[in-house]
Short mmCIF file of C-alpha atoms in Angstrom, two decimals:
data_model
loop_
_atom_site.label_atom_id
_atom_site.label_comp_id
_atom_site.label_asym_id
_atom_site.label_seq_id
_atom_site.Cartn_x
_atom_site.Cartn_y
_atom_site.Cartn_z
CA UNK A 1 -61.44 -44.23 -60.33
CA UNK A 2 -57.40 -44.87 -60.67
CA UNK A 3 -55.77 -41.92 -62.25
CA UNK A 4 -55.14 -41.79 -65.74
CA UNK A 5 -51.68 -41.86 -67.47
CA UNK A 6 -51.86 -37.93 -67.70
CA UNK A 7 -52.57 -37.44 -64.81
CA UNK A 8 -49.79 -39.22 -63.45
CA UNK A 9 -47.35 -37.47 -65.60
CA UNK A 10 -48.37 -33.89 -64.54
CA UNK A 11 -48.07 -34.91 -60.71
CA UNK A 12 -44.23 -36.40 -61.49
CA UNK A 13 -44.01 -33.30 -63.07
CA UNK A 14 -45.29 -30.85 -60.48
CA UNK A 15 -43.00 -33.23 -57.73
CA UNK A 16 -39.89 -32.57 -59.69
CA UNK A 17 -39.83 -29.27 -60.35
CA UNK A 18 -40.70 -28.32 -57.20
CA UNK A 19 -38.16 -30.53 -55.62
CA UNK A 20 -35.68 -28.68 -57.84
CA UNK A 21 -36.11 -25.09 -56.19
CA UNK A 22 -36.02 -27.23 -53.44
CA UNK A 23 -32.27 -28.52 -53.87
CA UNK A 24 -32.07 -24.98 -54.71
CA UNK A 25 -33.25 -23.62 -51.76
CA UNK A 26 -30.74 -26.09 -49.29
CA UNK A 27 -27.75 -25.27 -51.83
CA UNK A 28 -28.36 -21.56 -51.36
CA UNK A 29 -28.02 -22.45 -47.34
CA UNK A 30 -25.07 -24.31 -47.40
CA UNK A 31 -23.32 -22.12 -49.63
CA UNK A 32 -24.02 -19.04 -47.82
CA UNK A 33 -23.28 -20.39 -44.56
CA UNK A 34 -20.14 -21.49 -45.49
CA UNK A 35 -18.71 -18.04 -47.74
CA UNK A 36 -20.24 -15.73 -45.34
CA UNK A 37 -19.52 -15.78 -41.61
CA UNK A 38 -22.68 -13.27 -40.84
CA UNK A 39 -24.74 -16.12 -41.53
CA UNK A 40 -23.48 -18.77 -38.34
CA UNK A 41 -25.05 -18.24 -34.80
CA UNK A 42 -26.49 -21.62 -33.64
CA UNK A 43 -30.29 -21.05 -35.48
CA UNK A 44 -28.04 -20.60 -38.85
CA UNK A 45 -26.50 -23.53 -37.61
CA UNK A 46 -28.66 -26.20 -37.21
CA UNK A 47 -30.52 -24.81 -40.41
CA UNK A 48 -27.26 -25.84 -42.27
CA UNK A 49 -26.71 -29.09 -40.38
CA UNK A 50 -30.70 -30.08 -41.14
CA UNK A 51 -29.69 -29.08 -45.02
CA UNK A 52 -28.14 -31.99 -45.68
CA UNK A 53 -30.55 -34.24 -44.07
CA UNK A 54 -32.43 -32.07 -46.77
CA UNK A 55 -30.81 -33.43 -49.39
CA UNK A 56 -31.55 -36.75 -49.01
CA UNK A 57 -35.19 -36.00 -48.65
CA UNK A 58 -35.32 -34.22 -52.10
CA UNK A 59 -33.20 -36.91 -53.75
CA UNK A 60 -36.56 -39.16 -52.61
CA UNK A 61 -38.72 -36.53 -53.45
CA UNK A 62 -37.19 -36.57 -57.32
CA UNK A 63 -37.26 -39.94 -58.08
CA UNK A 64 -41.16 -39.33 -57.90
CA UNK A 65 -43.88 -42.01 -59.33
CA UNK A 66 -40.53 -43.64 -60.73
CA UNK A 67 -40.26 -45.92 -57.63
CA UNK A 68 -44.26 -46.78 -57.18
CA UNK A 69 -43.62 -47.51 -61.06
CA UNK A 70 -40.70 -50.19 -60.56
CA UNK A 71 -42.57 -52.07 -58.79
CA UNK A 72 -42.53 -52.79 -54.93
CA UNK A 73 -39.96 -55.11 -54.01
CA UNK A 74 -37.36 -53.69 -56.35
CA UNK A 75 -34.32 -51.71 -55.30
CA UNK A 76 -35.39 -48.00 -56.35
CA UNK A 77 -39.24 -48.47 -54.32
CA UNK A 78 -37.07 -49.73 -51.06
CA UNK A 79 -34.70 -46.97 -51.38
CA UNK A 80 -36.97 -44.48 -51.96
CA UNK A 81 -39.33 -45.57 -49.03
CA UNK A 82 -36.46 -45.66 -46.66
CA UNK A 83 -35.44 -42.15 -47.61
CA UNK A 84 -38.84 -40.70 -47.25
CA UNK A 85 -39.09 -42.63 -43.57
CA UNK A 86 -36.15 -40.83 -42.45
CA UNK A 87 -35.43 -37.77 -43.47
CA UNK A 88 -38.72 -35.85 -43.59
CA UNK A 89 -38.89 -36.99 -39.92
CA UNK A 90 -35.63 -35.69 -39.00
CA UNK A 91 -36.47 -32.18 -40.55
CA UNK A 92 -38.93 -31.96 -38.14
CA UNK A 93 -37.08 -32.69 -35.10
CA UNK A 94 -34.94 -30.24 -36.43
CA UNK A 95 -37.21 -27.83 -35.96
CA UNK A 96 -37.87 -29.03 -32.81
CA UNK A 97 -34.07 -28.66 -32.03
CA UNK A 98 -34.11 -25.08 -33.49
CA UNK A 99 -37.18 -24.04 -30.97
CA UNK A 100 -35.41 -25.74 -27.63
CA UNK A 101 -32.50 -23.13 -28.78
CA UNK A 102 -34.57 -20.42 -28.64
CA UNK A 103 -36.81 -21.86 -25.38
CA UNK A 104 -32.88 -21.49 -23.65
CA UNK A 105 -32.17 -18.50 -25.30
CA UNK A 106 -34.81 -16.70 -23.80
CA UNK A 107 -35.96 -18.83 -20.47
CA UNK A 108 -32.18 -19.67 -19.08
CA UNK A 109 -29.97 -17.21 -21.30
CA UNK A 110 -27.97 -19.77 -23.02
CA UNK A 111 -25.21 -18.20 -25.00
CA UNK A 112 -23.64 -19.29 -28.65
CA UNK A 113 -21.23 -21.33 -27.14
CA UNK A 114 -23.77 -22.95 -25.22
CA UNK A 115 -25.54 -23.52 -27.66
CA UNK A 116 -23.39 -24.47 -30.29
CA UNK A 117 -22.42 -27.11 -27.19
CA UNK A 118 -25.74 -29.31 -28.10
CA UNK A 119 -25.34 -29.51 -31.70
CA UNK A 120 -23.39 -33.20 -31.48
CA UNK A 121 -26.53 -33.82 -29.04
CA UNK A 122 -28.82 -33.09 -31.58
CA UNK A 123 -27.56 -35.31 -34.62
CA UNK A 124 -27.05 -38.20 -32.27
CA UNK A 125 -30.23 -38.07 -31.04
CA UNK A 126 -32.22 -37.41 -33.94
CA UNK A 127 -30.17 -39.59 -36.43
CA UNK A 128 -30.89 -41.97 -34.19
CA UNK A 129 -34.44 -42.05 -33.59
CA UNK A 130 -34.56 -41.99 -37.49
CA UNK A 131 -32.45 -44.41 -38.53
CA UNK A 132 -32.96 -47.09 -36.75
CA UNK A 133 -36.99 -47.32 -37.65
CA UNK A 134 -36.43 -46.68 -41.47
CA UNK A 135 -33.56 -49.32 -41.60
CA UNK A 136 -35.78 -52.10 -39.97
CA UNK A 137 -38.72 -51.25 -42.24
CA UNK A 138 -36.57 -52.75 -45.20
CA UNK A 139 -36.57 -56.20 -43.61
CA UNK A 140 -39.71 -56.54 -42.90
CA UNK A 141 -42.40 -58.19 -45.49
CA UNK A 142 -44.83 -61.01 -45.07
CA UNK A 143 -46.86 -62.67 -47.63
CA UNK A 144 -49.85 -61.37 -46.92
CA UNK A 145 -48.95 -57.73 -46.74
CA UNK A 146 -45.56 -57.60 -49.00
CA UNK A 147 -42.63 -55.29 -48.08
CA UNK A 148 -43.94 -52.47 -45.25
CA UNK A 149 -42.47 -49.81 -48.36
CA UNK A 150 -44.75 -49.97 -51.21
CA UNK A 151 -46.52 -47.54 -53.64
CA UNK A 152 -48.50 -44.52 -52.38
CA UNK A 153 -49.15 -43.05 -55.65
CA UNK A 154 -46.76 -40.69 -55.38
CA UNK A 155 -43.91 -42.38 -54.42
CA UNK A 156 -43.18 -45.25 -52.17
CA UNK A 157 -43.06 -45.19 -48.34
CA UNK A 158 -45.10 -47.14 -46.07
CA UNK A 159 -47.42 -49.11 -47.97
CA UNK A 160 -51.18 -48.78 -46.98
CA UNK A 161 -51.64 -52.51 -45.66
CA UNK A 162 -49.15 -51.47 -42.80
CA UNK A 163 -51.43 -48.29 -41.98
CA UNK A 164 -50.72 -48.77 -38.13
CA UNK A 165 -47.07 -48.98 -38.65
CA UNK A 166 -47.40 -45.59 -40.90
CA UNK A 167 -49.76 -43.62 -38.04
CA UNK A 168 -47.26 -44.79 -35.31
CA UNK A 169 -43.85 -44.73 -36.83
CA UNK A 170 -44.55 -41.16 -39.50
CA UNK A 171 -47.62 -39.17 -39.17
CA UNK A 172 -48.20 -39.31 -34.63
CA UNK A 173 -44.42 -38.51 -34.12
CA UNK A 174 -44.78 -35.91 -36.65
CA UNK A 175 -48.01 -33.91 -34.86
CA UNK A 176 -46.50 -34.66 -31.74
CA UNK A 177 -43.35 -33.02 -32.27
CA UNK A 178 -45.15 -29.95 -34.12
CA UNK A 179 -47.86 -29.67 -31.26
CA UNK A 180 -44.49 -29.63 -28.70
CA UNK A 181 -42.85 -26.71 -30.88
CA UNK A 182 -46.65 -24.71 -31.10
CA UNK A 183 -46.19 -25.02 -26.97
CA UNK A 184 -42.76 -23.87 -26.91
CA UNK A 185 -43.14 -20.94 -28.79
CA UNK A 186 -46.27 -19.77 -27.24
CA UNK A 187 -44.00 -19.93 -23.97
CA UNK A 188 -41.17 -17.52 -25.70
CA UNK A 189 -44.16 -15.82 -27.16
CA UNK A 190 -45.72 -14.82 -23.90
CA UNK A 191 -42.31 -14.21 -22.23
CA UNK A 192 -41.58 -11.77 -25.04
CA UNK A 193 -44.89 -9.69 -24.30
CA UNK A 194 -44.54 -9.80 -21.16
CA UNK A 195 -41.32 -8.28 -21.26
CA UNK A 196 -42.37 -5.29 -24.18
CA UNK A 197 -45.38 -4.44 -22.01
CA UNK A 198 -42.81 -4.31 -19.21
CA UNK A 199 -40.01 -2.19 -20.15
CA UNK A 200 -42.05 -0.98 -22.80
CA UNK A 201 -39.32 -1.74 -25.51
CA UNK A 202 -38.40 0.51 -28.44
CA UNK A 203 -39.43 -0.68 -32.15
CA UNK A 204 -35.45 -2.33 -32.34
CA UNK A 205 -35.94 -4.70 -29.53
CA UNK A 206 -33.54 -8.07 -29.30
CA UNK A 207 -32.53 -10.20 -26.51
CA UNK A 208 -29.49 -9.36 -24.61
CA UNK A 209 -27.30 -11.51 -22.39
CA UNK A 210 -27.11 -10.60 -18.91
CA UNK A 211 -24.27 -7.60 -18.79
CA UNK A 212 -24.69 -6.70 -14.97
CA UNK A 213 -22.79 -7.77 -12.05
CA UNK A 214 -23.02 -7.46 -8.54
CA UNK A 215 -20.22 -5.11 -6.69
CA UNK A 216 -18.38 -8.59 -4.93
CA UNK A 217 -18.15 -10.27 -8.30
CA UNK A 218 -20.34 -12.56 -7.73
CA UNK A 219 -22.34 -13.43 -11.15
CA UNK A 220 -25.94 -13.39 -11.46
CA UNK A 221 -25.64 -16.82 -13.54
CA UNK A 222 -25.08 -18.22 -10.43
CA UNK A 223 -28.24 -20.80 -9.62
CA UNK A 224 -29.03 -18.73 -6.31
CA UNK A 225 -29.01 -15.53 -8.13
CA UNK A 226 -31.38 -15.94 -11.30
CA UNK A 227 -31.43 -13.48 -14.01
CA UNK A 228 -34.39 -13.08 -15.97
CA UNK A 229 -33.99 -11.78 -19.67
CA UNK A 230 -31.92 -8.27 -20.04
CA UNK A 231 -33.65 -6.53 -22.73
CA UNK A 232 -33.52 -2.52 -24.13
CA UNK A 233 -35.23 0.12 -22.89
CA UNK A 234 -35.52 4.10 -23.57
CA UNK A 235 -34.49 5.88 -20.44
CA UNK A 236 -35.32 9.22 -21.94
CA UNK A 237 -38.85 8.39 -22.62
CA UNK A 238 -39.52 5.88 -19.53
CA UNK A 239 -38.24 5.71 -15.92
CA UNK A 240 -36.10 2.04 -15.49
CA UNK A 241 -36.21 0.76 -12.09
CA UNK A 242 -34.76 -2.49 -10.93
CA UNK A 243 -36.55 -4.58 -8.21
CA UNK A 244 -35.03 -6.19 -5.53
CA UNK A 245 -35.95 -9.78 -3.88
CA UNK A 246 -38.02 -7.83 -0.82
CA UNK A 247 -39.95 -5.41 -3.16
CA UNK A 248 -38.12 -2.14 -2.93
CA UNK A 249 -37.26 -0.39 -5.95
CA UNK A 250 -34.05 1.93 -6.52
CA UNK A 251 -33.72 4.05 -9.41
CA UNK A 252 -30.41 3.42 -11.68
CA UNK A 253 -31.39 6.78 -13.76
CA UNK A 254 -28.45 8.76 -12.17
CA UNK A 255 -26.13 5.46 -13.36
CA UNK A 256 -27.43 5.26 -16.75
CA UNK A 257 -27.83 9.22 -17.74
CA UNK A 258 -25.14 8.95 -19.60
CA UNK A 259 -26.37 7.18 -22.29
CA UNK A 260 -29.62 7.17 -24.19
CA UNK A 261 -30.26 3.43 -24.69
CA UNK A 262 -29.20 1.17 -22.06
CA UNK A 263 -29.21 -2.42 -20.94
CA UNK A 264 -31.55 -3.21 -17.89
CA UNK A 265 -31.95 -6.70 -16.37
CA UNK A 266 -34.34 -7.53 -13.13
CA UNK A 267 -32.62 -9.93 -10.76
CA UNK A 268 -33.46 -11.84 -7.74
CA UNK A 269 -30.77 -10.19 -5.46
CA UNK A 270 -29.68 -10.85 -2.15
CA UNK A 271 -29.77 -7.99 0.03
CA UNK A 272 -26.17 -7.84 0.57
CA UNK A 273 -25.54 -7.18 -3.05
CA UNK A 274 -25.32 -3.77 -4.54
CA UNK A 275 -25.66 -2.77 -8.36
CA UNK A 276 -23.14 -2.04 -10.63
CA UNK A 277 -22.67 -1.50 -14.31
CA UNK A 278 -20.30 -3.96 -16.19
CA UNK A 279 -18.82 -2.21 -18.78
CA UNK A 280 -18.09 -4.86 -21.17
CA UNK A 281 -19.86 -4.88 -24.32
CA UNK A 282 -23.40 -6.99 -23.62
CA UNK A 283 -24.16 -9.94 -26.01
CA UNK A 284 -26.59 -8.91 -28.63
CA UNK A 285 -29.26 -12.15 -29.77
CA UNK A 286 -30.57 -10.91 -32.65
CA UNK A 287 -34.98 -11.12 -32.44
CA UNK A 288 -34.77 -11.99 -35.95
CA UNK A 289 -32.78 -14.75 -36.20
CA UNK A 290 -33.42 -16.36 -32.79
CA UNK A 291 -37.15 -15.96 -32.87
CA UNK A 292 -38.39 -14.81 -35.98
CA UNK A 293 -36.44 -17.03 -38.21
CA UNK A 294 -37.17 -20.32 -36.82
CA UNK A 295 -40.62 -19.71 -36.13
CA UNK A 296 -40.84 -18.88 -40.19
CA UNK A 297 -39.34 -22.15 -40.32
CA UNK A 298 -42.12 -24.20 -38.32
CA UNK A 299 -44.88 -22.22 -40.16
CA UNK A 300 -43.58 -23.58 -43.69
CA UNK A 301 -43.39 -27.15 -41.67
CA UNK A 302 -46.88 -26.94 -40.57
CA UNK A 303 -48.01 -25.61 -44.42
CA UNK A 304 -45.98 -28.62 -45.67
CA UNK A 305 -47.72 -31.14 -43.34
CA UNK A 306 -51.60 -30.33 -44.11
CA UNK A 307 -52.14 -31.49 -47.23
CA UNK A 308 -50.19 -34.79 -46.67
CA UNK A 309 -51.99 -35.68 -43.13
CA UNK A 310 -55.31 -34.39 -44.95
CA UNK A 311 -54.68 -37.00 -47.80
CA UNK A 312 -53.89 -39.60 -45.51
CA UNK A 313 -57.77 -38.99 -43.46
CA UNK A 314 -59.14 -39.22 -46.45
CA UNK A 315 -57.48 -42.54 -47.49
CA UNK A 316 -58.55 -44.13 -44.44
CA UNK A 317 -62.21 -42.95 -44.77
CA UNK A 318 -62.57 -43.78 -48.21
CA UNK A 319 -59.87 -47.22 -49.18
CA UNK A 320 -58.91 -46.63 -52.63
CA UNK A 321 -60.14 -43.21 -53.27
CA UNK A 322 -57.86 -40.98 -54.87
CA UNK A 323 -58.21 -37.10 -54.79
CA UNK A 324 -56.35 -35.12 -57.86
CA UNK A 325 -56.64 -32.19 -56.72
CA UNK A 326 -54.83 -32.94 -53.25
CA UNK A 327 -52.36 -35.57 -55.00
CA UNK A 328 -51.25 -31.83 -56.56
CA UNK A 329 -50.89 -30.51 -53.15
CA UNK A 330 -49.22 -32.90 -51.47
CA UNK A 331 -46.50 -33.60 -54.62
CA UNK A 332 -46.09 -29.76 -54.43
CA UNK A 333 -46.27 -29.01 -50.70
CA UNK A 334 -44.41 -31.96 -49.69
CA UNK A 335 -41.11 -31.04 -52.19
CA UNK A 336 -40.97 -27.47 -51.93
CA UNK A 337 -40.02 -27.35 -47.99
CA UNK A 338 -36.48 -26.56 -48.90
CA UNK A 339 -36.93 -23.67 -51.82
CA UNK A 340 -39.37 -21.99 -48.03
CA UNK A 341 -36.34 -22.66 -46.02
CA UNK A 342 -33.86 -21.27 -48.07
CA UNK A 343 -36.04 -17.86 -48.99
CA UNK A 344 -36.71 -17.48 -45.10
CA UNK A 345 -32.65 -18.26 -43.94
CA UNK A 346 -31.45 -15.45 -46.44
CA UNK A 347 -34.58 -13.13 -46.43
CA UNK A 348 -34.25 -12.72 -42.50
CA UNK A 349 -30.76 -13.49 -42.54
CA UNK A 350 -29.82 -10.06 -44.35
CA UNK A 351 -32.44 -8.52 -42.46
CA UNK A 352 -30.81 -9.57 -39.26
CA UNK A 353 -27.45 -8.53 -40.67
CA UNK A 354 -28.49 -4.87 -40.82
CA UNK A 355 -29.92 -4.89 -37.86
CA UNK A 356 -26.80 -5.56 -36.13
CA UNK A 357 -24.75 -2.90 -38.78
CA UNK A 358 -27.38 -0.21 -37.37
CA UNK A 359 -26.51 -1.39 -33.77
CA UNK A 360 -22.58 -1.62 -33.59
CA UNK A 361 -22.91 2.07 -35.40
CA UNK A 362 -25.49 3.20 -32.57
CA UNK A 363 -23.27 1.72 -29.91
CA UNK A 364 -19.64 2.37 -31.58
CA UNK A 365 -18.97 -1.70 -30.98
CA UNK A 366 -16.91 -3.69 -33.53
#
């Protein structure tokens, strides 16, 4: 049965208010990356970058069964449809963009800079593989079908007699991209275990650029001398050895006596090439906010993406059935990304923050 009047006014209702702690949530970002400069290594960056794609998506998001209500081939249905083509697409390759950060960070020790490098890489490429399908969805309407953006209850996007176009173009790019980010952080995942079990790493373990040179200069980011990830370890509590290309191990206790917590890195050394200690300051990557964060991130993008895939199964089992119940979830689940985002970005954010206040007090850094 079609939903009753009520019924349609408590789901505009649930949509809206949700979609205001939403616009909450991505004003909270953008404010606090801009007034505090704690909050802008490259994860806080593309976080604020993907905030205004945000926007745009909760703009959509507000103007809620008003646009199914105009009628299809006005003005406020097409707009709405093309915002909910784009932008809710782009947030997730956003999130794929924030895992290939930390996929470099870890695997080939890409720095901020380096990081910061592919941010002009990222909005061309993703703009662009938005844009151009959402823009060419407003053109196209036949007689039989109408205009590709029509009602879905909800709001208007990709009407349900272009199904094809809406499992092609929306819903298989979007479990594509998540099932590429579920791969890429199992990689960092294992890498990460690997590495505890390892060096068996203290409780305040973090990712630290490679700090150690070889005694000719010659630097281990060099392609023919590969350095795997330098991370912390306790040299009071376990012996740190570092192994060289033709098995032999050679203590660096003596060298590192001096200090209780130390920065280690195993290399693939030529022979030739003794060990020495740099002395500059290493470059702390905080766990938190290069790991931690964005994975909260994906985990509120795969909560967000449930009931919305679920609902669309069940519209293409049953044509013209109409669940309440998940009509509610998906109105809620489907605004409220951006109140998740902004709760994770400041709730690990500070955390992160301290973390590095406890470690330029344990190391005397600035």
């Amino acid at each position: 049965m079609p939903l009753s009047d009520e019924q349609l006014h408590t789901l505009a209702i649930v949509g809206r208010c949700a979609s205001v702690l939403s616009i909450l949530g991505v004003a909270t970002i953008i404010g606090t990356f801009i007034s505090s400069r704690h909050f802008r290594n490259p994860i806080h960056r593309i976080i604020f970058i993907n905030a205004f794609y945000n926007l745009f998506d909760f703009t959509a998001t507000m103007i809620s069964i008003s646009g199914p209500e105009a009628g299809n081939g006005t003005a406020l249905c097409q707009f709405q449809g093309f915002l909910l083509q784009m932008f809710p697409l782009a947030d997730v390759l956003w999130t794929l963009a924030m895992a290939c950060d930390v996929f470099l960070a870890v695997f080939y020790h890409y720095d901020a800079e380096a990081l910061r490098k592919l941010e002009m890489k990222y909005i061309g490429v993703i703009t662009t593989l938005v844009f151009t399908p959402a823009i060419t969805f407003l053109f196209i309407h036949t007689p039989e079908r109408g205009h590709m953006y029509g009602s879905q209850t909800l709001w208007c996007s990709i009407s349900p007699k272009w199904v094809l176009f809406r499992i092609i173009f929306y819903y298989g790019p979007i479990w594509f991209i998540i099932v590429v980010v579920m791969i890429l952080y199992c990689l960092v995942g294992m890498e990460i275990v690997k590495l505890r079990h390892k060096f068996k790493l203290t409780s305040n373990d973090h990712i630290t650029q490679a700090s150690i040179t070889s005694a000719n200069n010659v630097s281990f980011d060099h392609p023919n001398n590969a350095v795997t990830m330098t991370v912390e370890a306790n040299v009071q509590s376990q012996p740190v050895h570092i192994a060289e290309s033709h098995g032999r191990k050679e203590s660096v206790s003596a060298l590192l006596s001096k200090s209780s917590t130390n920065q280690i890195s195993t290399s693939h050394l030529h022979p030739s090439n003794s060990i020495t200690l740099d002395h500059r300051p290493p470059k702390q990557v905080s766990f938190r906010e290069y790991v931690f964060m964005p994975l909260m991130f994906f985990i509120a993008l795969l909560a967000t993406w449930l009931a919305p895939t679920i609902n669309r199964i069940s519209a293409f089992i049953n044509p013209g059935h109409e669940s309440y119940p998940l009509l509610l979830a998906v109105g809620a689940m489907g605004s409220l990304r951006g109140f998740w985002n902004g709760v994770v970005f400041i709730t690990i954010g500070v955390k992160g923050r301290r973390w590095r206040t406890k470690l330029r007090k344990r190391t005397g850094t600035s």
